[in-house]
PDB file of C-alpha atoms and ligand atoms in Angstrom:
ATOM      1  CA  MET A   1      15.093  -7.903  -8.477  1.00 86.00           C
ATOM      2  CA  ARG A   2      12.017  -5.978  -7.448  1.00 96.00           C
ATOM      3  CA  LYS A   3       9.315  -8.277  -6.007  1.00 96.00           C
ATOM      4  CA  ASN A   4       5.980  -8.941  -7.951  1.00 97.00           C
ATOM      5  CA  ILE A   5       3.416  -8.352  -4.936  1.00 98.00           C
ATOM      6  CA  VAL A   6      -0.141  -8.468  -5.318  1.00 98.00           C
ATOM      7  CA  ALA A   7      -1.670  -7.350  -1.998  1.00 98.00           C
ATOM      8  CA  GLY A   8      -5.260  -7.726  -1.060  1.00 98.00           C
ATOM      9  CA  ASN A   9      -7.236  -4.900   0.672  1.00 98.00           C
ATOM     10  CA  TRP A  10     -10.153  -5.856   2.053  1.00 98.00           C
ATOM     11  CA  LYS A  11     -10.913  -2.414   3.353  1.00 98.00           C
ATOM     12  CA  MET A  12     -14.190  -2.615   6.018  1.00 98.00           C
ATOM     13  CA  ASN A  13     -15.597  -5.825   4.756  1.00 98.00           C
ATOM     14  CA  LYS A  14     -16.183  -9.437   6.399  1.00 98.00           C
ATOM     15  CA  THR A  15     -17.211 -10.558   9.931  1.00 98.00           C
ATOM     16  CA  PHE A  16     -14.224 -12.577  11.599  1.00 98.00           C
ATOM     17  CA  ASP A  17     -15.936 -16.068  10.859  1.00 98.00           C
ATOM     18  CA  GLU A  18     -16.305 -14.764   6.931  1.00 98.00           C
ATOM     19  CA  ALA A  19     -12.619 -13.099   7.562  1.00 98.00           C
ATOM     20  CA  ASP A  20     -11.298 -16.486   8.817  1.00 97.00           C
ATOM     21  CA  GLU A  21     -12.970 -18.384   6.069  1.00 98.00           C
ATOM     22  CA  LEU A  22     -11.541 -16.304   3.451  1.00 98.00           C
ATOM     23  CA  VAL A  23      -7.858 -16.959   4.526  1.00 96.00           C
ATOM     24  CA  SER A  24      -8.494 -20.916   4.741  1.00 95.00           C
ATOM     25  CA  GLN A  25      -9.978 -20.868   1.251  1.00 97.00           C
ATOM     26  CA  ILE A  26      -6.876 -18.595  -0.229  1.00 96.00           C
ATOM     27  CA  ILE A  27      -4.625 -21.194   1.687  1.00 94.00           C
ATOM     28  CA  GLU A  28      -6.486 -24.347   0.480  1.00 94.00           C
ATOM     29  CA  LEU A  29      -5.921 -22.882  -3.189  1.00 95.00           C
ATOM     30  CA  LEU A  30      -2.132 -22.232  -2.642  1.00 93.00           C
ATOM     31  CA  GLU A  31      -1.904 -25.798  -1.725  1.00 91.00           C
ATOM     32  CA  THR A  32      -2.527 -26.718  -5.121  1.00 92.00           C
ATOM     33  CA  LYS A  33      -1.468 -23.795  -6.917  1.00 91.00           C
ATOM     34  CA  GLU A  34       2.275 -22.664  -7.028  1.00 88.00           C
ATOM     35  CA  LEU A  35       2.832 -18.747  -7.016  1.00 92.00           C
ATOM     36  CA  GLY A  36       5.848 -17.377  -8.996  1.00 91.00           C
ATOM     37  CA  GLU A  37       9.461 -17.635  -7.140  1.00 90.00           C
ATOM     38  CA  ASN A  38       9.232 -14.030  -7.298  1.00 94.00           C
ATOM     39  CA  THR A  39       5.572 -13.170  -6.393  1.00 95.00           C
ATOM     40  CA  ARG A  40       5.052 -12.309  -2.746  1.00 95.00           C
ATOM     41  CA  MET A  41       1.006 -12.244  -1.722  1.00 97.00           C
ATOM     42  CA  ILE A  42       0.122  -9.740   1.076  1.00 98.00           C
ATOM     43  CA  LEU A  43      -3.262 -10.027   3.231  1.00 98.00           C
ATOM     44  CA  CYS A  44      -4.660  -6.518   4.230  1.00 98.00           C
ATOM     45  CA  PRO A  45      -7.184  -7.417   6.737  1.00 98.00           C
ATOM     46  CA  PRO A  46      -8.929  -4.805   9.129  1.00 98.00           C
ATOM     47  CA  PHE A  47      -7.384  -4.184  12.167  1.00 98.00           C
ATOM     48  CA  PRO A  48      -9.273  -7.110  14.407  1.00 98.00           C
ATOM     49  CA  TYR A  49      -8.214  -9.394  11.899  1.00 98.00           C
ATOM     50  CA  LEU A  50      -4.621  -8.797  11.993  1.00 98.00           C
ATOM     51  CA  GLU A  51      -3.445 -11.432  14.238  1.00 96.00           C
ATOM     52  CA  MET A  52      -5.804 -14.366  13.132  1.00 96.00           C
ATOM     53  CA  CYS A  53      -4.123 -13.633   9.629  1.00 96.00           C
ATOM     54  CA  THR A  54      -0.327 -13.748  10.840  1.00 95.00           C
ATOM     55  CA  ASP A  55      -1.198 -16.577  12.538  1.00 93.00           C
ATOM     56  CA  TYR A  56      -2.189 -18.447   9.218  1.00 90.00           C
ATOM     57  CA  SER A  57       0.917 -16.669   7.673  1.00 80.00           C
ATOM     58  CA  ASN A  58       3.043 -18.323   9.828  1.00 71.00           C
ATOM     59  CA  GLU A  59       2.466 -21.375   8.495  1.00 68.00           C
ATOM     60  CA  SER A  60       2.135 -20.429   4.759  1.00 70.00           C
ATOM     61  CA  TYR A  61       2.271 -18.277   1.966  1.00 83.00           C
ATOM     62  CA  PHE A  62       1.660 -14.809   2.443  1.00 95.00           C
ATOM     63  CA  SER A  63       2.752 -11.496   4.278  1.00 96.00           C
ATOM     64  CA  VAL A  64       0.237  -9.513   6.677  1.00 97.00           C
ATOM     65  CA  GLY A  65      -0.299  -6.032   5.925  1.00 98.00           C
ATOM     66  CA  ALA A  66      -2.417  -2.964   8.086  1.00 98.00           C
ATOM     67  CA  GLN A  67      -4.476  -0.723   6.099  1.00 98.00           C
ATOM     68  CA  ASN A  68      -3.507   2.471   8.543  1.00 98.00           C
ATOM     69  CA  VAL A  69      -1.975   3.561  10.718  1.00 98.00           C
ATOM     70  CA  ASN A  70      -1.596   6.578  12.765  1.00 98.00           C
ATOM     71  CA  ASP A  71       1.018   9.154  12.341  1.00 98.00           C
ATOM     72  CA  ASN A  72       2.034   9.741  16.220  1.00 98.00           C
ATOM     73  CA  GLU A  73       4.227   6.996  17.884  1.00 98.00           C
ATOM     74  CA  LYS A  74       1.724   6.689  20.837  1.00 98.00           C
ATOM     75  CA  GLY A  75      -0.556   8.499  23.053  1.00 98.00           C
ATOM     76  CA  ALA A  76      -4.139  10.093  23.458  1.00 98.00           C
ATOM     77  CA  TYR A  77      -5.520   9.209  20.264  1.00 98.00           C
ATOM     78  CA  THR A  78      -8.575   7.613  21.202  1.00 98.00           C
ATOM     79  CA  GLY A  79      -9.417   4.774  18.581  1.00 98.00           C
ATOM     80  CA  GLU A  80      -6.230   5.294  16.621  1.00 98.00           C
ATOM     81  CA  VAL A  81      -3.413   2.277  15.880  1.00 98.00           C
ATOM     82  CA  SER A  82       0.405   3.179  16.327  1.00 98.00           C
ATOM     83  CA  ALA A  83       3.359   1.360  13.996  1.00 98.00           C
ATOM     84  CA  PRO A  84       5.092   0.037  17.176  1.00 98.00           C
ATOM     85  CA  MET A  85       1.530  -2.319  17.720  1.00 98.00           C
ATOM     86  CA  LEU A  86       1.756  -3.112  14.472  1.00 98.00           C
ATOM     87  CA  ALA A  87       5.311  -4.230  14.840  1.00 98.00           C
ATOM     88  CA  SER A  88       4.435  -5.885  17.402  1.00 98.00           C
ATOM     89  CA  MET A  89       1.872  -7.998  16.117  1.00 96.00           C
ATOM     90  CA  GLU A  90       4.373  -9.045  13.319  1.00 95.00           C
ATOM     91  CA  VAL A  91       2.689  -7.011  10.692  1.00 97.00           C
ATOM     92  CA  GLU A  92       5.072  -6.467   7.797  1.00 97.00           C
ATOM     93  CA  TYR A  93       3.265  -3.544   5.570  1.00 98.00           C
ATOM     94  CA  CYS A  94       0.976  -0.876   6.092  1.00 98.00           C
ATOM     95  CA  ILE A  95      -0.726   0.698   2.961  1.00 98.00           C
ATOM     96  CA  VAL A  96      -0.671   4.378   3.471  1.00 98.00           C
ATOM     97  CA  GLY A  97      -2.604   7.204   1.237  1.00 98.00           C
ATOM     98  CA  HIS A  98      -5.092   5.234   0.295  1.00 98.00           C
ATOM     99  CA  SER A  99      -7.487   7.727  -2.095  1.00 98.00           C
ATOM    100  CA  GLU A 100     -10.255   6.773   0.738  1.00 98.00           C
ATOM    101  CA  ARG A 101      -8.187   7.560   3.226  1.00 98.00           C
ATOM    102  CA  ARG A 102      -7.449  11.112   1.316  1.00 98.00           C
ATOM    103  CA  ALA A 103     -11.038  12.086   0.502  1.00 97.00           C
ATOM    104  CA  TYR A 104     -12.881  10.544   3.545  1.00 98.00           C
ATOM    105  CA  TYR A 105     -10.483  11.358   6.607  1.00 98.00           C
ATOM    106  CA  GLY A 106      -7.943  14.074   5.123  1.00 97.00           C
ATOM    107  CA  GLU A 107      -5.418  12.747   4.641  1.00 98.00           C
ATOM    108  CA  THR A 108      -2.756  14.800   2.808  1.00 98.00           C
ATOM    109  CA  ASP A 109       0.989  14.551   1.528  1.00 98.00           C
ATOM    110  CA  ALA A 110       2.058  15.886   4.721  1.00 98.00           C
ATOM    111  CA  ILE A 111       0.965  13.003   7.159  1.00 98.00           C
ATOM    112  CA  VAL A 112       1.852  10.648   4.467  1.00 98.00           C
ATOM    113  CA  ALA A 113       5.239  11.778   5.007  1.00 98.00           C
ATOM    114  CA  ARG A 114       4.767  11.080   8.876  1.00 98.00           C
ATOM    115  CA  LYS A 115       3.270   7.792   8.404  1.00 99.00           C
ATOM    116  CA  VAL A 116       5.704   6.302   6.162  1.00 99.00           C
ATOM    117  CA  ASP A 117       8.339   7.987   8.832  1.00 98.00           C
ATOM    118  CA  GLN A 118       6.519   5.869  11.673  1.00 98.00           C
ATOM    119  CA  LEU A 119       6.286   2.957   9.825  1.00 98.00           C
ATOM    120  CA  LEU A 120       9.994   2.300   8.486  1.00 98.00           C
ATOM    121  CA  LYS A 121      11.337   2.928  12.403  1.00 98.00           C
ATOM    122  CA  ASN A 122       9.407   0.358  13.295  1.00 98.00           C
ATOM    123  CA  ASP A 123      10.802  -1.636  10.169  1.00 98.00           C
ATOM    124  CA  ILE A 124       6.912  -2.006   8.311  1.00 98.00           C
ATOM    125  CA  ARG A 125       7.151  -1.644   4.770  1.00 98.00           C
ATOM    126  CA  PRO A 126       4.911   1.623   3.889  1.00 98.00           C
ATOM    127  CA  ILE A 127       2.799   0.586   0.312  1.00 99.00           C
ATOM    128  CA  VAL A 128       2.104   4.062  -0.477  1.00 98.00           C
ATOM    129  CA  CYS A 129      -0.607   4.894  -2.577  1.00 98.00           C
ATOM    130  CA  CYS A 130      -0.786   7.771  -5.293  1.00 98.00           C
ATOM    131  CA  GLY A 131      -3.131   8.261  -8.241  1.00 98.00           C
ATOM    132  CA  GLU A 132      -5.206  11.045 -10.013  1.00 97.00           C
ATOM    133  CA  VAL A 133      -9.257  11.659  -9.619  1.00 96.00           C
ATOM    134  CA  LEU A 134     -11.174  11.581 -12.720  1.00 94.00           C
ATOM    135  CA  GLU A 135     -11.469  15.946 -13.455  1.00 95.00           C
ATOM    136  CA  GLU A 136      -7.326  15.499 -13.011  1.00 97.00           C
ATOM    137  CA  ARG A 137      -7.109  12.707 -15.562  1.00 95.00           C
ATOM    138  CA  GLU A 138      -9.764  15.166 -18.023  1.00 93.00           C
ATOM    139  CA  ALA A 139      -7.489  17.658 -17.384  1.00 96.00           C
ATOM    140  CA  GLY A 140      -4.397  15.943 -18.530  1.00 96.00           C
ATOM    141  CA  LYS A 141      -3.266  16.478 -15.112  1.00 98.00           C
ATOM    142  CA  GLN A 142      -2.349  12.921 -13.981  1.00 98.00           C
ATOM    143  CA  PHE A 143       1.492  13.429 -13.974  1.00 98.00           C
ATOM    144  CA  ASP A 144       1.294  16.599 -11.595  1.00 98.00           C
ATOM    145  CA  VAL A 145      -0.656  14.781  -9.702  1.00 98.00           C
ATOM    146  CA  VAL A 146       1.156  11.865  -8.888  1.00 98.00           C
ATOM    147  CA  LYS A 147       4.528  13.557  -9.139  1.00 98.00           C
ATOM    148  CA  ARG A 148       3.438  15.956  -6.057  1.00 98.00           C
ATOM    149  CA  GLN A 149       1.992  12.661  -4.291  1.00 98.00           C
ATOM    150  CA  ILE A 150       4.941  10.890  -4.483  1.00 98.00           C
ATOM    151  CA  THR A 151       7.652  13.794  -3.877  1.00 98.00           C
ATOM    152  CA  ASP A 152       5.952  15.145  -0.750  1.00 98.00           C
ATOM    153  CA  GLY A 153       5.471  11.753   0.712  1.00 98.00           C
ATOM    154  CA  LEU A 154       8.094  10.118   0.229  1.00 98.00           C
ATOM    155  CA  PHE A 155      11.483  12.059  -1.167  1.00 98.00           C
ATOM    156  CA  HIS A 156      12.092  13.533   2.377  1.00 98.00           C
ATOM    157  CA  LEU A 157      13.950   9.938   3.057  1.00 98.00           C
ATOM    158  CA  ASP A 158      16.996   8.737   2.124  1.00 98.00           C
ATOM    159  CA  ALA A 159      17.662   6.146  -0.573  1.00 98.00           C
ATOM    160  CA  GLU A 160      18.450   3.354   2.097  1.00 98.00           C
ATOM    161  CA  ALA A 161      14.787   4.151   3.819  1.00 98.00           C
ATOM    162  CA  PHE A 162      13.361   4.125   0.051  1.00 98.00           C
ATOM    163  CA  GLY A 163      14.100   1.105  -0.654  1.00 98.00           C
ATOM    164  CA  GLN A 164      11.686   0.029   1.773  1.00 98.00           C
ATOM    165  CA  VAL A 165       8.789   1.759  -0.110  1.00 98.00           C
ATOM    166  CA  VAL A 166       6.010  -0.004  -2.208  1.00 98.00           C
ATOM    167  CA  ILE A 167       4.413   2.251  -4.591  1.00 98.00           C
ATOM    168  CA  ALA A 168       0.633   1.185  -5.361  1.00 98.00           C
ATOM    169  CA  TYR A 169      -0.740   3.461  -8.311  1.00 98.00           C
ATOM    170  CA  GLU A 170      -4.733   3.418  -8.592  1.00 97.00           C
ATOM    171  CA  PRO A 171      -6.116   5.946 -10.667  1.00 97.00           C
ATOM    172  CA  VAL A 172      -9.292   7.073  -8.425  1.00 96.00           C
ATOM    173  CA  TRP A 173     -11.707   6.262 -10.921  1.00 95.00           C
ATOM    174  CA  ALA A 174     -10.942   2.819 -11.343  1.00 94.00           C
ATOM    175  CA  ILE A 175     -11.563   1.699  -7.588  1.00 92.00           C
ATOM    176  CA  GLY A 176     -14.392   0.180  -7.332  1.00 90.00           C
ATOM    177  CA  THR A 177     -16.105   1.430 -10.592  1.00 90.00           C
ATOM    178  CA  GLY A 178     -15.541  -1.293 -12.674  1.00 87.00           C
ATOM    179  CA  LYS A 179     -13.423   0.783 -14.866  1.00 86.00           C
ATOM    180  CA  THR A 180      -9.690  -0.319 -14.997  1.00 89.00           C
ATOM    181  CA  ALA A 181      -7.018   1.837 -16.744  1.00 92.00           C
ATOM    182  CA  THR A 182      -5.825   0.216 -19.737  1.00 95.00           C
ATOM    183  CA  PRO A 183      -2.326  -1.209 -20.019  1.00 96.00           C
ATOM    184  CA  GLN A 184      -1.361   1.481 -21.625  1.00 97.00           C
ATOM    185  CA  GLN A 185      -2.488   3.972 -19.141  1.00 97.00           C
ATOM    186  CA  ALA A 186      -0.840   2.380 -16.566  1.00 97.00           C
ATOM    187  CA  GLN A 187       2.651   1.588 -17.833  1.00 98.00           C
ATOM    188  CA  GLU A 188       2.498   5.285 -18.799  1.00 98.00           C
ATOM    189  CA  ILE A 189       2.725   6.580 -15.253  1.00 98.00           C
ATOM    190  CA  HIS A 190       4.306   3.521 -14.075  1.00 98.00           C
ATOM    191  CA  ALA A 191       7.192   4.361 -16.167  1.00 98.00           C
ATOM    192  CA  PHE A 192       6.528   8.026 -15.240  1.00 98.00           C
ATOM    193  CA  ILE A 193       6.850   7.163 -11.520  1.00 98.00           C
ATOM    194  CA  ARG A 194       9.573   4.742 -12.015  1.00 98.00           C
ATOM    195  CA  GLY A 195      11.534   7.769 -13.665  1.00 98.00           C
ATOM    196  CA  LEU A 196      11.369  10.147 -10.940  1.00 98.00           C
ATOM    197  CA  ILE A 197      12.802   7.784  -8.692  1.00 98.00           C
ATOM    198  CA  ALA A 198      15.737   7.181 -10.571  1.00 98.00           C
ATOM    199  CA  GLU A 199      16.352  11.191 -11.082  1.00 98.00           C
ATOM    200  CA  LYS A 200      16.147  11.469  -7.512  1.00 98.00           C
ATOM    201  CA  TYR A 201      17.548   7.605  -6.128  1.00 98.00           C
ATOM    202  CA  GLY A 202      19.199   6.707  -9.353  1.00 98.00           C
ATOM    203  CA  LYS A 203      18.690   3.874 -11.569  1.00 98.00           C
ATOM    204  CA  GLU A 204      19.088   1.101  -9.292  1.00 98.00           C
ATOM    205  CA  VAL A 205      16.995   2.178  -6.140  1.00 98.00           C
ATOM    206  CA  ALA A 206      14.261   2.464  -9.153  1.00 98.00           C
ATOM    207  CA  ASP A 207      14.576  -0.950 -10.425  1.00 98.00           C
ATOM    208  CA  ASN A 208      14.431  -2.150  -7.381  1.00 98.00           C
ATOM    209  CA  THR A 209      10.932  -0.388  -6.056  1.00 98.00           C
ATOM    210  CA  SER A 210       7.696  -2.343  -6.762  1.00 98.00           C
ATOM    211  CA  ILE A 211       4.952  -0.494  -8.533  1.00 98.00           C
ATOM    212  CA  LEU A 212       2.003  -1.677  -8.293  1.00 98.00           C
ATOM    213  CA  TYR A 213      -1.535  -0.965 -10.052  1.00 97.00           C
ATOM    214  CA  GLY A 214      -4.831  -0.671  -8.251  1.00 97.00           C
ATOM    215  CA  GLY A 215      -8.400  -0.086  -9.379  1.00 96.00           C
ATOM    216  CA  SER A 216     -10.921  -2.717 -10.496  1.00 95.00           C
ATOM    217  CA  CYS A 217      -7.906  -5.286 -11.128  1.00 96.00           C
ATOM    218  CA  LYS A 218      -9.529  -8.933 -11.442  1.00 96.00           C
ATOM    219  CA  PRO A 219      -8.114 -12.115 -13.305  1.00 97.00           C
ATOM    220  CA  SER A 220      -9.793 -11.125 -16.602  1.00 97.00           C
ATOM    221  CA  ASN A 221      -7.232  -8.015 -16.258  1.00 96.00           C
ATOM    222  CA  ALA A 222      -4.498  -8.948 -14.434  1.00 98.00           C
ATOM    223  CA  LYS A 223      -2.182 -10.642 -16.698  1.00 97.00           C
ATOM    224  CA  GLU A 224      -2.420  -7.850 -19.375  1.00 97.00           C
ATOM    225  CA  LEU A 225      -2.010  -5.425 -16.835  1.00 97.00           C
ATOM    226  CA  PHE A 226       1.014  -7.342 -15.120  1.00 98.00           C
ATOM    227  CA  ALA A 227       2.948  -7.993 -18.553  1.00 97.00           C
ATOM    228  CA  ASN A 228       3.887  -4.347 -18.673  1.00 98.00           C
ATOM    229  CA  PRO A 229       7.556  -3.831 -17.967  1.00 98.00           C
ATOM    230  CA  ASP A 230       7.135  -1.374 -15.380  1.00 98.00           C
ATOM    231  CA  VAL A 231       3.507  -3.060 -13.776  1.00 98.00           C
ATOM    232  CA  ASP A 232       5.012  -5.114 -10.988  1.00 98.00           C
ATOM    233  CA  GLY A 233       1.821  -6.054  -9.402  1.00 98.00           C
ATOM    234  CA  GLY A 234      -1.482  -5.353  -8.075  1.00 98.00           C
ATOM    235  CA  LEU A 235      -3.258  -3.441  -4.981  1.00 98.00           C
ATOM    236  CA  ILE A 236      -6.790  -5.437  -5.620  1.00 98.00           C
ATOM    237  CA  GLY A 237      -9.707  -4.408  -3.255  1.00 98.00           C
ATOM    238  CA  GLY A 238     -13.268  -6.034  -4.275  1.00 97.00           C
ATOM    239  CA  ALA A 239     -11.606  -9.326  -6.048  1.00 98.00           C
ATOM    240  CA  SER A 240      -9.729  -9.796  -3.146  1.00 98.00           C
ATOM    241  CA  LEU A 241     -12.736 -10.712  -1.134  1.00 98.00           C
ATOM    242  CA  GLN A 242     -12.850 -13.756  -3.287  1.00 98.00           C
ATOM    243  CA  ALA A 243     -10.526 -16.448  -2.865  1.00 98.00           C
ATOM    244  CA  GLU A 244     -10.439 -17.689  -6.334  1.00 98.00           C
ATOM    245  CA  ASP A 245     -10.592 -14.508  -7.622  1.00 98.00           C
ATOM    246  CA  PHE A 246      -7.610 -13.278  -5.823  1.00 98.00           C
ATOM    247  CA  VAL A 247      -5.365 -16.128  -6.339  1.00 98.00           C
ATOM    248  CA  ASN A 248      -6.116 -16.295  -9.998  1.00 98.00           C
ATOM    249  CA  ILE A 249      -4.666 -12.403  -9.811  1.00 98.00           C
ATOM    250  CA  ALA A 250      -1.836 -13.592  -8.226  1.00 97.00           C
ATOM    251  CA  LEU A 251      -1.096 -16.774 -10.505  1.00 97.00           C
ATOM    252  CA  ALA A 252      -1.366 -13.619 -13.447  1.00 96.00           C
ATOM    253  CA  PHE A 253       2.525 -13.472 -13.430  1.00 92.00           C
TER     254      PHE A 253
HETATM  255  P1  PGA B 301     -10.672  -2.171  -6.191  1.00 79.96           P
HETATM  256  O1  PGA B 301      -9.770  -1.398  -4.776  1.00 79.96           O
HETATM  257  O2  PGA B 301      -9.683  -3.653  -6.656  1.00 79.96           O
HETATM  258  O3  PGA B 301     -12.058  -2.537  -5.806  1.00 79.96           O
HETATM  259  O4  PGA B 301     -10.812  -0.912  -7.044  1.00 79.96           O
HETATM  260  C1  PGA B 301      -8.729  -1.134  -5.620  1.00 79.96           C
HETATM  261  C2  PGA B 301      -8.171  -0.109  -4.094  1.00 79.96           C
HETATM  262  O5  PGA B 301      -8.946   0.666  -3.716  1.00 79.96           O
HETATM  263  O6  PGA B 301      -7.051  -0.917  -3.331  1.00 79.96           O
END
């Protein structure tokens, strides 16, 4: 059965001490409240705080993910971080193809595909983001855009490798804007994505793939979004920077 996942994408926020405090607060809350048995929490801090988070995760309730990875294995790429480096720090997940990386750092579907390969080679599970910008939604092109991102970024994988992938549908117009997709809009695209996966890899693989929603997800709307049959959790930005909000989202299943 596919997992429910709530992943916190901290983006470029928090100093070390603030990050450390956030993790302690999350753990404190989790000590009094129980997550659903099938729910996995993932923290995706900036690179310098990965080890602090994996140290905590050894004794507790969440997995740790990175926010990015380079598409090469190693070498002269100043300032970059490789998949083998992440693997050597017990990082289990990594976000790929986030809309901010696509928009500001030229991350194309071809680069997404290469990053996914690097991660899978190192036993790290990619959380692959897709989603349309506002003009594409207004032009009714959201299905075409998402299909291209999923096909070009992921469908070179064989079924076994694809089984390691988590997908996050994040309509760009909903990210950090306070404007959330309606539960119907989310369900419609999530079902479409699961259909694409079923066509390519069969129903069993599709049924086992976790598809997360991202974009202004918060405690007040998480329950409604997660209640949809094809919404298996969330990739949370702003609300993951507050321990109580983040834990309450994870409790929304
Ligand atoms: P948001 O960000 O929750 O702040 O909208 C989501 C994301 O970018 O992953």
